[in-house]
């Protein structure tokens, strides 16, 4: 009698554990944003990313020039680096640089192997 109770309790606990492990988290109702970005908004974002990269480089270059006394070179170097950072941000927005989904990576790997 005691063994059947222990077996029943153990079996019930393992079933509850399996049920908890098999439950998936709730999926979001909307997969895409409710208000998609318009074309003009996208263009404004791209322009802002590039311009802000250059302006941040300009400010940092000016500060470097004032501190170190290397008058034109700090601004020149930092503006070039700021433009490169702005271009990198644009590539990230367009999806040309950065993490890709697993399907794309696996298909590229299969093409290289085969």
PDB file of C-alpha atoms in Angstrom:
ATOM      1  CA  UNK A   1       0.000   0.000   0.000  1.00  0.00           C
ATOM      2  CA  UNK A   2       2.789   2.374   0.940  1.00  0.00           C
ATOM      3  CA  UNK A   3       4.746   1.610  -2.234  1.00  0.00           C
ATOM      4  CA  UNK A   4       1.765   2.354  -4.448  1.00  0.00           C
ATOM      5  CA  UNK A   5       1.297   5.743  -2.749  1.00  0.00           C
ATOM      6  CA  UNK A   6       4.964   6.598  -3.242  1.00  0.00           C
ATOM      7  CA  UNK A   7       4.888   5.504  -6.869  1.00  0.00           C
ATOM      8  CA  UNK A   8       1.689   7.496  -7.461  1.00  0.00           C
ATOM      9  CA  UNK A   9       3.126  10.655  -5.858  1.00  0.00           C
ATOM     10  CA  UNK A  10       6.411  10.315  -7.742  1.00  0.00           C
ATOM     11  CA  UNK A  11       4.589   9.779 -11.035  1.00  0.00           C
ATOM     12  CA  UNK A  12       2.297  12.748 -10.377  1.00  0.00           C
ATOM     13  CA  UNK A  13       5.243  15.029  -9.614  1.00  0.00           C
ATOM     14  CA  UNK A  14       7.099  13.990 -12.773  1.00  0.00           C
ATOM     15  CA  UNK A  15       3.964  14.647 -14.852  1.00  0.00           C
ATOM     16  CA  UNK A  16       3.627  18.114 -13.341  1.00  0.00           C
ATOM     17  CA  UNK A  17       7.288  18.794 -14.028  1.00  0.00           C
ATOM     18  CA  UNK A  18       6.901  17.654 -17.655  1.00  0.00           C
ATOM     19  CA  UNK A  19       3.855  19.869 -18.098  1.00  0.00           C
ATOM     20  CA  UNK A  20       5.703  22.895 -16.716  1.00  0.00           C
ATOM     21  CA  UNK A  21       8.706  22.265 -18.943  1.00  0.00           C
ATOM     22  CA  UNK A  22       6.592  21.770 -22.068  1.00  0.00           C
ATOM     23  CA  UNK A  23       4.682  25.044 -21.742  1.00  0.00           C
ATOM     24  CA  UNK A  24       5.850  27.695 -24.172  1.00  0.00           C
ATOM     25  CA  UNK A  25       5.949  31.366 -23.231  1.00  0.00           C
ATOM     26  CA  UNK A  26       3.076  33.432 -24.628  1.00  0.00           C
ATOM     27  CA  UNK A  27       3.641  34.801 -28.113  1.00  0.00           C
ATOM     28  CA  UNK A  28       3.154  38.515 -28.804  1.00  0.00           C
ATOM     29  CA  UNK A  29      -0.091  39.407 -30.523  1.00  0.00           C
ATOM     30  CA  UNK A  30       1.551  41.636 -33.128  1.00  0.00           C
ATOM     31  CA  UNK A  31       4.748  40.552 -34.840  1.00  0.00           C
ATOM     32  CA  UNK A  32       5.243  43.860 -36.653  1.00  0.00           C
ATOM     33  CA  UNK A  33       5.002  47.300 -35.070  1.00  0.00           C
ATOM     34  CA  UNK A  34       1.526  48.768 -35.151  1.00  0.00           C
ATOM     35  CA  UNK A  35       2.708  51.990 -36.801  1.00  0.00           C
ATOM     36  CA  UNK A  36       5.333  51.063 -39.401  1.00  0.00           C
ATOM     37  CA  UNK A  37       7.955  53.652 -40.221  1.00  0.00           C
ATOM     38  CA  UNK A  38       7.095  55.720 -43.275  1.00  0.00           C
ATOM     39  CA  UNK A  39       9.525  56.382 -46.112  1.00  0.00           C
ATOM     40  CA  UNK A  40      10.142  59.979 -45.121  1.00  0.00           C
ATOM     41  CA  UNK A  41      10.684  58.934 -41.492  1.00  0.00           C
ATOM     42  CA  UNK A  42      13.200  56.322 -42.587  1.00  0.00           C
ATOM     43  CA  UNK A  43      15.057  58.855 -44.740  1.00  0.00           C
ATOM     44  CA  UNK A  44      15.072  61.337 -41.855  1.00  0.00           C
ATOM     45  CA  UNK A  45      16.498  58.680 -39.527  1.00  0.00           C
ATOM     46  CA  UNK A  46      19.274  57.766 -41.978  1.00  0.00           C
ATOM     47  CA  UNK A  47      20.196  61.430 -42.441  1.00  0.00           C
ATOM     48  CA  UNK A  48      20.165  62.058 -38.710  1.00  0.00           C
ATOM     49  CA  UNK A  49      22.402  59.064 -37.994  1.00  0.00           C
ATOM     50  CA  UNK A  50      25.025  60.224 -40.494  1.00  0.00           C
ATOM     51  CA  UNK A  51      24.899  63.878 -39.447  1.00  0.00           C
ATOM     52  CA  UNK A  52      25.089  63.066 -35.741  1.00  0.00           C
ATOM     53  CA  UNK A  53      28.164  60.886 -36.300  1.00  0.00           C
ATOM     54  CA  UNK A  54      29.948  63.756 -38.030  1.00  0.00           C
ATOM     55  CA  UNK A  55      28.895  66.311 -35.392  1.00  0.00           C
ATOM     56  CA  UNK A  56      30.039  64.124 -32.502  1.00  0.00           C
ATOM     57  CA  UNK A  57      33.373  63.624 -34.271  1.00  0.00           C
ATOM     58  CA  UNK A  58      33.655  67.386 -34.778  1.00  0.00           C
ATOM     59  CA  UNK A  59      33.029  68.139 -31.100  1.00  0.00           C
ATOM     60  CA  UNK A  60      35.446  65.476 -29.873  1.00  0.00           C
ATOM     61  CA  UNK A  61      38.078  66.614 -32.405  1.00  0.00           C
ATOM     62  CA  UNK A  62      37.730  70.226 -31.279  1.00  0.00           C
ATOM     63  CA  UNK A  63      38.161  69.153 -27.653  1.00  0.00           C
ATOM     64  CA  UNK A  64      41.233  67.087 -28.534  1.00  0.00           C
ATOM     65  CA  UNK A  65      42.722  70.056 -30.413  1.00  0.00           C
ATOM     66  CA  UNK A  66      42.149  72.400 -27.477  1.00  0.00           C
ATOM     67  CA  UNK A  67      43.640  69.986 -24.939  1.00  0.00           C
ATOM     68  CA  UNK A  68      46.641  68.751 -26.943  1.00  0.00           C
ATOM     69  CA  UNK A  69      47.250  71.820 -29.101  1.00  0.00           C
ATOM     70  CA  UNK A  70      47.242  69.924 -32.411  1.00  0.00           C
ATOM     71  CA  UNK A  71      45.116  72.501 -34.190  1.00  0.00           C
ATOM     72  CA  UNK A  72      43.724  71.006 -37.404  1.00  0.00           C
ATOM     73  CA  UNK A  73      44.526  67.314 -36.944  1.00  0.00           C
ATOM     74  CA  UNK A  74      42.187  66.415 -34.113  1.00  0.00           C
ATOM     75  CA  UNK A  75      39.187  67.763 -35.998  1.00  0.00           C
ATOM     76  CA  UNK A  76      40.246  66.156 -39.279  1.00  0.00           C
ATOM     77  CA  UNK A  77      40.800  62.703 -37.799  1.00  0.00           C
ATOM     78  CA  UNK A  78      37.710  62.745 -35.606  1.00  0.00           C
ATOM     79  CA  UNK A  79      35.414  63.994 -38.391  1.00  0.00           C
ATOM     80  CA  UNK A  80      36.626  61.125 -40.579  1.00  0.00           C
ATOM     81  CA  UNK A  81      36.010  58.666 -37.738  1.00  0.00           C
ATOM     82  CA  UNK A  82      32.587  60.235 -37.102  1.00  0.00           C
ATOM     83  CA  UNK A  83      31.668  59.845 -40.777  1.00  0.00           C
ATOM     84  CA  UNK A  84      32.749  56.206 -40.631  1.00  0.00           C
ATOM     85  CA  UNK A  85      30.627  55.682 -37.511  1.00  0.00           C
ATOM     86  CA  UNK A  86      27.661  57.320 -39.258  1.00  0.00           C
ATOM     87  CA  UNK A  87      28.061  55.040 -42.264  1.00  0.00           C
ATOM     88  CA  UNK A  88      28.258  52.011 -39.960  1.00  0.00           C
ATOM     89  CA  UNK A  89      25.005  53.094 -38.305  1.00  0.00           C
ATOM     90  CA  UNK A  90      23.364  53.417 -41.730  1.00  0.00           C
ATOM     91  CA  UNK A  91      24.537  49.911 -42.661  1.00  0.00           C
ATOM     92  CA  UNK A  92      23.047  48.613 -39.410  1.00  0.00           C
ATOM     93  CA  UNK A  93      19.725  50.314 -40.128  1.00  0.00           C
ATOM     94  CA  UNK A  94      19.617  48.835 -43.621  1.00  0.00           C
ATOM     95  CA  UNK A  95      20.506  45.388 -42.297  1.00  0.00           C
ATOM     96  CA  UNK A  96      23.748  45.134 -44.257  1.00  0.00           C
ATOM     97  CA  UNK A  97      25.897  44.885 -41.125  1.00  0.00           C
ATOM     98  CA  UNK A  98      25.317  43.177 -37.811  1.00  0.00           C
ATOM     99  CA  UNK A  99      23.508  40.084 -36.573  1.00  0.00           C
ATOM    100  CA  UNK A 100      21.551  38.054 -39.082  1.00  0.00           C
ATOM    101  CA  UNK A 101      18.868  35.483 -38.484  1.00  0.00           C
ATOM    102  CA  UNK A 102      19.821  31.831 -38.033  1.00  0.00           C
ATOM    103  CA  UNK A 103      18.285  30.697 -41.333  1.00  0.00           C
ATOM    104  CA  UNK A 104      20.449  33.047 -43.373  1.00  0.00           C
ATOM    105  CA  UNK A 105      23.611  32.012 -41.519  1.00  0.00           C
ATOM    106  CA  UNK A 106      22.874  28.294 -41.872  1.00  0.00           C
ATOM    107  CA  UNK A 107      22.079  28.599 -45.583  1.00  0.00           C
ATOM    108  CA  UNK A 108      25.320  30.503 -46.188  1.00  0.00           C
ATOM    109  CA  UNK A 109      27.276  27.860 -44.284  1.00  0.00           C
ATOM    110  CA  UNK A 110      25.674  25.044 -46.319  1.00  0.00           C
ATOM    111  CA  UNK A 111      26.553  26.816 -49.592  1.00  0.00           C
ATOM    112  CA  UNK A 112      30.209  27.087 -48.525  1.00  0.00           C
ATOM    113  CA  UNK A 113      30.370  23.426 -47.494  1.00  0.00           C
ATOM    114  CA  UNK A 114      28.555  22.065 -50.531  1.00  0.00           C
TER     115      UNK A 114
END
